[in-house]
mmCIF file of C-alpha atoms and ligand atoms in Angstrom:
data_model
loop_
_atom_site.group_PDB
_atom_site.id
_atom_site.type_symbol
_atom_site.label_atom_id
_atom_site.label_comp_id
_atom_site.label_asym_id
_atom_site.label_seq_id
_atom_site.Cartn_x
_atom_site.Cartn_y
_atom_site.Cartn_z
ATOM 1 C CA MET E 1 21.919 118.302 206.715
ATOM 2 C CA ILE E 2 21.050 119.716 203.289
ATOM 3 C CA SER E 3 17.815 121.722 203.229
ATOM 4 C CA LYS E 4 15.933 121.698 199.943
ATOM 5 C CA THR E 5 14.320 124.752 198.327
ATOM 6 C CA PRO E 6 10.585 124.760 197.542
ATOM 7 C CA ALA E 7 11.364 124.332 193.826
ATOM 8 C CA GLU E 8 13.572 121.341 194.552
ATOM 9 C CA ILE E 9 10.902 119.801 196.766
ATOM 10 C CA VAL E 10 8.395 119.928 193.900
ATOM 11 C CA LEU E 11 10.755 117.874 191.725
ATOM 12 C CA ILE E 12 11.694 115.465 194.515
ATOM 13 C CA LYS E 13 7.995 114.856 195.186
ATOM 14 C CA LYS E 14 7.436 114.015 191.532
ATOM 15 C CA ALA E 15 10.429 111.631 191.504
ATOM 16 C CA CYS E 16 9.043 110.006 194.644
ATOM 17 C CA GLN E 17 5.584 109.518 193.100
ATOM 18 C CA LEU E 18 7.187 107.776 190.140
ATOM 19 C CA THR E 19 9.191 105.610 192.567
ATOM 20 C CA ARG E 20 6.059 104.661 194.490
ATOM 21 C CA ASP E 21 4.124 103.904 191.298
ATOM 22 C CA ALA E 22 6.924 101.661 190.024
ATOM 23 C CA LEU E 23 6.819 99.680 193.282
ATOM 24 C CA ILE E 24 3.034 99.335 193.108
ATOM 25 C CA TYR E 25 3.504 98.029 189.572
ATOM 26 C CA ALA E 26 6.320 95.697 190.690
ATOM 27 C CA LYS E 27 4.028 94.130 193.276
ATOM 28 C CA THR E 28 1.582 93.048 190.544
ATOM 29 C CA LEU E 29 4.376 91.108 188.798
ATOM 30 C CA ILE E 30 5.506 89.043 191.777
ATOM 31 C CA LYS E 31 4.559 85.395 191.298
ATOM 32 C CA PRO E 32 6.186 81.971 191.133
ATOM 33 C CA GLY E 33 8.064 81.313 187.891
ATOM 34 C CA VAL E 34 9.111 84.907 187.182
ATOM 35 C CA SER E 35 12.852 85.597 187.074
ATOM 36 C CA THR E 36 14.298 88.640 188.775
ATOM 37 C CA TYR E 37 15.685 89.597 185.343
ATOM 38 C CA ASP E 38 12.168 89.673 183.872
ATOM 39 C CA LEU E 39 10.928 91.695 186.837
ATOM 40 C CA ASP E 40 13.695 94.226 186.346
ATOM 41 C CA LYS E 41 13.069 94.604 182.614
ATOM 42 C CA SER E 42 9.326 95.144 183.133
ATOM 43 C CA ILE E 43 9.887 97.677 185.912
ATOM 44 C CA GLU E 44 12.505 99.520 183.851
ATOM 45 C CA LYS E 45 10.035 99.866 180.973
ATOM 46 C CA PHE E 46 7.349 101.106 183.383
ATOM 47 C CA ILE E 47 9.663 103.753 184.863
ATOM 48 C CA ILE E 48 10.684 105.075 181.456
ATOM 49 C CA GLU E 49 7.106 105.110 180.127
ATOM 50 C CA SER E 50 5.981 107.027 183.218
ATOM 51 C CA GLY E 51 8.508 109.799 182.471
ATOM 52 C CA GLY E 52 11.273 108.967 184.916
ATOM 53 C CA SER E 53 14.643 107.376 184.536
ATOM 54 C CA PRO E 54 15.987 104.392 186.477
ATOM 55 C CA ALA E 55 18.858 105.886 188.450
ATOM 56 C CA CYS E 56 20.359 102.602 189.640
ATOM 57 C CA LEU E 57 21.230 101.670 186.046
ATOM 58 C CA GLY E 58 24.913 102.501 185.618
ATOM 59 C CA TYR E 59 25.280 103.874 189.149
ATOM 60 C CA GLU E 60 28.871 102.983 190.089
ATOM 61 C CA GLY E 61 28.581 100.352 187.394
ATOM 62 C CA PHE E 62 25.384 98.682 188.658
ATOM 63 C CA PRO E 63 24.049 96.773 185.623
ATOM 64 C CA ALA E 64 20.262 97.008 186.109
ATOM 65 C CA ALA E 65 17.375 99.392 186.766
ATOM 66 C CA THR E 66 16.425 97.815 190.084
ATOM 67 C CA CYS E 67 17.976 95.881 192.935
ATOM 68 C CA ILE E 68 16.095 92.640 193.538
ATOM 69 C CA SER E 69 17.067 90.553 196.557
ATOM 70 C CA VAL E 70 15.499 87.175 197.365
ATOM 71 C CA ASN E 71 15.371 85.483 200.814
ATOM 72 C CA ASP E 72 18.860 85.622 202.394
ATOM 73 C CA MET E 73 19.921 88.426 200.074
ATOM 74 C CA VAL E 74 19.801 91.628 202.094
ATOM 75 C CA VAL E 75 20.046 94.262 199.340
ATOM 76 C CA HIS E 76 21.682 95.169 196.011
ATOM 77 C CA GLY E 77 20.765 91.910 194.262
ATOM 78 C CA ILE E 78 21.614 92.056 190.565
ATOM 79 C CA PRO E 79 18.554 90.802 188.653
ATOM 80 C CA ARG E 80 19.317 87.462 186.969
ATOM 81 C CA LYS E 81 17.637 85.106 184.519
ATOM 82 C CA ASP E 82 18.547 82.154 186.722
ATOM 83 C CA ILE E 83 16.979 83.549 189.883
ATOM 84 C CA VAL E 84 13.371 82.455 189.504
ATOM 85 C CA LEU E 85 10.779 83.254 192.173
ATOM 86 C CA LYS E 86 9.090 80.334 193.870
ATOM 87 C CA GLU E 87 6.249 79.992 196.362
ATOM 88 C CA GLY E 88 7.475 80.810 199.864
ATOM 89 C CA ASP E 89 10.207 83.264 198.819
ATOM 90 C CA ILE E 90 10.377 86.837 200.005
ATOM 91 C CA VAL E 91 11.665 89.332 197.467
ATOM 92 C CA SER E 92 12.784 92.886 198.027
ATOM 93 C CA VAL E 93 12.560 95.381 195.195
ATOM 94 C CA ASP E 94 14.615 98.549 195.677
ATOM 95 C CA LEU E 95 14.598 101.303 193.107
ATOM 96 C CA VAL E 96 15.569 104.906 192.578
ATOM 97 C CA VAL E 97 13.795 107.078 190.015
ATOM 98 C CA ALA E 98 15.338 110.288 188.707
ATOM 99 C CA TYR E 99 13.114 113.119 187.464
ATOM 100 C CA LYS E 100 14.557 116.388 186.115
ATOM 101 C CA GLY E 101 17.761 115.839 188.085
ATOM 102 C CA TYR E 102 16.159 114.838 191.414
ATOM 103 C CA HIS E 103 15.717 111.440 193.002
ATOM 104 C CA GLY E 104 13.227 109.298 194.884
ATOM 105 C CA ASP E 105 14.286 106.051 196.597
ATOM 106 C CA ALA E 106 12.118 103.316 198.081
ATOM 107 C CA ALA E 107 12.048 99.569 198.665
ATOM 108 C CA ARG E 108 9.479 96.957 199.579
ATOM 109 C CA THR E 109 9.767 93.282 200.500
ATOM 110 C CA TYR E 110 6.966 91.192 199.011
ATOM 111 C CA PRO E 111 5.920 87.596 199.684
ATOM 112 C CA VAL E 112 5.717 85.112 196.817
ATOM 113 C CA GLY E 113 2.479 83.265 197.494
ATOM 114 C CA LYS E 114 2.294 81.875 201.002
ATOM 115 C CA VAL E 115 5.436 82.292 203.107
ATOM 116 C CA SER E 116 6.513 80.888 206.499
ATOM 117 C CA PRO E 117 5.341 82.576 209.716
ATOM 118 C CA GLU E 118 8.963 83.587 210.391
ATOM 119 C CA LYS E 119 9.221 85.393 207.045
ATOM 120 C CA GLU E 120 5.787 86.996 207.581
ATOM 121 C CA LYS E 121 6.949 88.309 210.946
ATOM 122 C CA LEU E 122 10.254 89.507 209.498
ATOM 123 C CA MET E 123 8.498 91.527 206.774
ATOM 124 C CA ARG E 124 6.020 92.975 209.254
ATOM 125 C CA VAL E 125 8.644 93.913 211.854
ATOM 126 C CA THR E 126 10.937 95.480 209.216
ATOM 127 C CA LYS E 127 8.113 97.722 208.036
ATOM 128 C CA GLU E 128 7.178 98.493 211.653
ATOM 129 C CA CYS E 129 10.829 99.463 212.277
ATOM 130 C CA PHE E 130 10.445 102.249 209.710
ATOM 131 C CA PHE E 131 7.229 103.516 211.310
ATOM 132 C CA LYS E 132 8.511 103.196 214.898
ATOM 133 C CA GLY E 133 11.596 105.088 213.748
ATOM 134 C CA ILE E 134 9.674 108.071 212.404
ATOM 135 C CA GLU E 135 7.127 108.146 215.256
ATOM 136 C CA ASN E 136 7.157 111.635 216.817
ATOM 137 C CA LEU E 137 10.318 112.445 214.857
ATOM 138 C CA ARG E 138 10.619 116.135 214.056
ATOM 139 C CA ILE E 139 12.916 118.991 213.141
ATOM 140 C CA GLY E 140 15.389 119.639 215.963
ATOM 141 C CA ASP E 141 15.589 115.980 216.977
ATOM 142 C CA ARG E 142 18.818 114.048 216.682
ATOM 143 C CA LEU E 143 18.767 111.416 213.963
ATOM 144 C CA GLY E 144 19.855 108.920 216.630
ATOM 145 C CA LYS E 145 16.275 108.976 217.939
ATOM 146 C CA LEU E 146 15.202 107.285 214.692
ATOM 147 C CA SER E 147 18.204 104.934 214.625
ATOM 148 C CA ASN E 148 17.647 103.810 218.194
ATOM 149 C CA ALA E 149 13.916 103.219 217.718
ATOM 150 C CA ILE E 150 14.605 101.029 214.674
ATOM 151 C CA GLN E 151 17.225 98.963 216.494
ATOM 152 C CA THR E 152 15.089 98.581 219.614
ATOM 153 C CA HIS E 153 12.074 97.333 217.665
ATOM 154 C CA ALA E 154 14.102 94.877 215.575
ATOM 155 C CA GLU E 155 16.017 93.414 218.504
ATOM 156 C CA SER E 156 13.023 93.200 220.839
ATOM 157 C CA ASN E 157 11.474 90.948 218.186
ATOM 158 C CA GLY E 158 14.546 88.696 218.133
ATOM 159 C CA PHE E 159 15.925 90.050 214.861
ATOM 160 C CA SER E 160 19.168 91.862 214.073
ATOM 161 C CA VAL E 161 20.146 95.079 212.313
ATOM 162 C CA VAL E 162 22.635 95.127 209.441
ATOM 163 C CA ARG E 163 25.419 97.559 210.386
ATOM 164 C CA GLU E 164 27.390 98.047 207.182
ATOM 165 C CA LEU E 165 24.597 99.701 205.190
ATOM 166 C CA SER E 166 22.426 102.676 206.020
ATOM 167 C CA GLY E 167 19.928 105.192 204.726
ATOM 168 C CA HIS E 168 21.027 108.553 203.389
ATOM 169 C CA GLY E 169 20.139 112.066 202.390
ATOM 170 C CA ILE E 170 18.773 112.300 198.847
ATOM 171 C CA GLY E 171 18.125 115.022 196.285
ATOM 172 C CA LYS E 172 20.250 116.012 193.301
ATOM 173 C CA LYS E 173 22.302 112.947 194.127
ATOM 174 C CA MET E 174 21.009 109.496 195.055
ATOM 175 C CA HIS E 175 23.266 109.441 198.088
ATOM 176 C CA GLU E 176 23.863 112.633 200.060
ATOM 177 C CA PRO E 177 24.927 113.181 203.658
ATOM 178 C CA PRO E 178 24.026 112.270 206.325
ATOM 179 C CA SER E 179 24.166 108.499 206.787
ATOM 180 C CA VAL E 180 20.898 107.382 208.350
ATOM 181 C CA LEU E 181 21.916 104.532 210.655
ATOM 182 C CA ASN E 182 19.487 101.814 211.677
ATOM 183 C CA TYR E 183 21.148 101.390 215.075
ATOM 184 C CA GLY E 184 22.738 103.585 217.727
ATOM 185 C CA LYS E 185 22.157 105.854 220.681
ATOM 186 C CA PRO E 186 19.279 108.391 220.694
ATOM 187 C CA THR E 187 21.723 111.158 221.591
ATOM 188 C CA ASP E 188 23.951 110.514 218.539
ATOM 189 C CA GLY E 189 23.771 111.815 215.003
ATOM 190 C CA PRO E 190 23.070 115.170 213.377
ATOM 191 C CA ILE E 191 20.072 117.367 214.190
ATOM 192 C CA ILE E 192 17.229 117.150 211.674
ATOM 193 C CA THR E 193 16.740 120.438 209.846
ATOM 194 C CA GLU E 194 13.778 121.976 208.049
ATOM 195 C CA ASN E 195 13.267 120.746 204.461
ATOM 196 C CA ALA E 196 15.759 117.925 204.833
ATOM 197 C CA VAL E 197 14.963 114.899 202.652
ATOM 198 C CA LEU E 198 16.130 111.477 203.845
ATOM 199 C CA ALA E 199 15.865 107.918 202.567
ATOM 200 C CA ILE E 200 15.169 105.814 205.653
ATOM 201 C CA GLU E 201 15.723 102.114 205.070
ATOM 202 C CA PRO E 202 15.860 99.466 207.783
ATOM 203 C CA MET E 203 17.564 96.221 206.653
ATOM 204 C CA ILE E 204 16.661 93.564 209.187
ATOM 205 C CA ASN E 205 17.943 89.977 209.439
ATOM 206 C CA ALA E 206 15.951 87.093 210.884
ATOM 207 C CA GLY E 207 19.171 85.610 212.298
ATOM 208 C CA LYS E 208 22.543 87.195 212.984
ATOM 209 C CA LYS E 209 23.598 90.633 211.767
ATOM 210 C CA GLU E 210 26.709 89.513 209.866
ATOM 211 C CA ILE E 211 26.718 89.871 206.088
ATOM 212 C CA GLY E 212 28.877 88.960 203.131
ATOM 213 C CA MET E 213 29.140 90.069 199.530
ATOM 214 C CA LEU E 214 28.592 87.906 196.472
ATOM 215 C CA ARG E 215 31.350 87.497 193.925
ATOM 216 C CA ASP E 216 29.419 89.793 191.580
ATOM 217 C CA GLY E 217 30.587 92.650 193.805
ATOM 218 C CA TRP E 218 27.015 93.830 194.575
ATOM 219 C CA GLY E 219 24.744 91.281 196.202
ATOM 220 C CA ILE E 220 24.749 91.446 200.002
ATOM 221 C CA VAL E 221 23.767 88.210 201.758
ATOM 222 C CA THR E 222 23.376 87.080 205.354
ATOM 223 C CA ARG E 223 26.285 84.982 206.616
ATOM 224 C CA ASP E 224 23.955 82.532 208.362
ATOM 225 C CA GLU E 225 21.765 82.248 205.217
ATOM 226 C CA LYS E 226 18.660 83.210 207.178
ATOM 227 C CA PRO E 227 16.230 85.593 205.467
ATOM 228 C CA SER E 228 16.503 89.371 205.466
ATOM 229 C CA ALA E 229 13.964 92.098 204.711
ATOM 230 C CA HIS E 230 14.202 95.715 203.549
ATOM 231 C CA TYR E 231 11.676 98.546 203.741
ATOM 232 C CA GLU E 232 12.483 102.064 202.574
ATOM 233 C CA ASN E 233 10.810 105.407 201.968
ATOM 234 C CA THR E 234 11.989 108.879 201.068
ATOM 235 C CA VAL E 235 10.818 111.342 203.727
ATOM 236 C CA LEU E 236 10.556 115.153 203.856
ATOM 237 C CA PHE E 237 10.793 117.060 207.158
ATOM 238 C CA THR E 238 8.763 120.280 207.362
ATOM 239 C CA ARG E 239 7.693 122.480 210.253
ATOM 240 C CA GLN E 240 4.236 120.901 209.960
ATOM 241 C CA GLY E 241 5.700 117.438 210.402
ATOM 242 C CA LEU E 242 7.087 114.677 208.315
ATOM 243 C CA GLU E 243 5.821 113.635 204.907
ATOM 244 C CA ILE E 244 6.454 110.150 203.513
ATOM 245 C CA LEU E 245 6.876 110.922 199.833
ATOM 246 C CA THR E 246 6.959 107.358 198.498
ATOM 247 C CA LEU E 247 4.135 105.806 200.560
ATOM 248 C CA GLU E 248 1.227 104.067 198.835
ATOM 249 C CA LYS E 249 -1.985 106.050 199.448
ATOM 250 C CA ASP E 250 -3.842 102.919 200.567
ATOM 251 C CA ASP E 251 -1.097 101.761 202.932
ATOM 252 C CA GLU E 252 -2.317 100.725 206.375
ATOM 253 C CA PHE E 253 0.032 103.331 207.906
ATOM 254 C CA ALA E 254 -1.037 106.199 205.597
ATOM 255 C CA ASN E 255 -3.002 109.030 207.270
ATOM 256 C CA ARG E 256 -2.365 107.718 210.760
HETATM 257 N N1 MF3 K 301 18.412 102.225 196.814
HETATM 258 C C1 MF3 K 301 19.759 101.796 196.949
HETATM 259 C C2 MF3 K 301 20.460 102.494 198.069
HETATM 260 O O1 MF3 K 301 20.053 103.511 198.530
HETATM 261 C C3 MF3 K 301 20.484 102.007 195.701
HETATM 262 C C4 MF3 K 301 21.205 100.820 195.291
HETATM 263 S S1 MF3 K 301 22.763 101.062 194.683
HETATM 264 C C5 MF3 K 301 22.592 100.984 192.994
HETATM 265 O O2 MF3 K 301 21.455 102.030 198.546
HETATM 266 F F1 MF3 K 301 23.740 100.875 192.489
HETATM 267 F F2 MF3 K 301 21.823 100.002 192.675
HETATM 268 F F3 MF3 K 301 22.022 102.069 192.592
HETATM 269 CO CO1 CO K 302 18.361 104.084 199.591
#
């Protein structure tokens, strides 16, 4: 695992604050009638005006500043003018902000107006998966402890874990080793080291775990067309404990 220097951590923290702020802004835009293209353009402008740069734009050819994935789209949705939010949808916004060469990565799944009880539960459990995963997680632990806790919480609620995609280390690059799996045995995976920075991102399906890819080469969808949710934060591990760098200050899980 890559350990960051104190100077690097300062820059990563700033990138993560810009990431968090862009998601807080994104939430205010979510309403019926808005296209995912419009959302993306507004968020892109916000990121640039706040002093960051949208790192997804151009990453391996990705054509937008954000990934926006509605309902049965798991992740990596390309924003489109013809995908228009409607009451009852759930929409995940995933974005990476770069600041002075360092990155922050986070995602939230938001409801559009009132959504079904199943979608409510899916969003809640996906977020809980993140927090169950990091519970009592510390330097010296195997990453499998996190992976296993995420899988256990998802499956005990009748949901499934996407296997083909995972979290990742983050820093100078958006994606660094190790892969942060959302499933597996507690005794597997690398040992967490001091000043490691990881993007932890459960992707949880309401139905079966199988996924497919859209013809656009990016969008990941559930095979059974049931909804999927995504919740992600960038996290720093120190000797004092773990710091969630992209968490909203007023989040129900903050300061617990
Ligand atoms: N946050 C996403 C991830 O970690 C990044 C999406 S890929 C991109 O996988 F091309 F959009 F950048
Ligand atoms: Co990520």
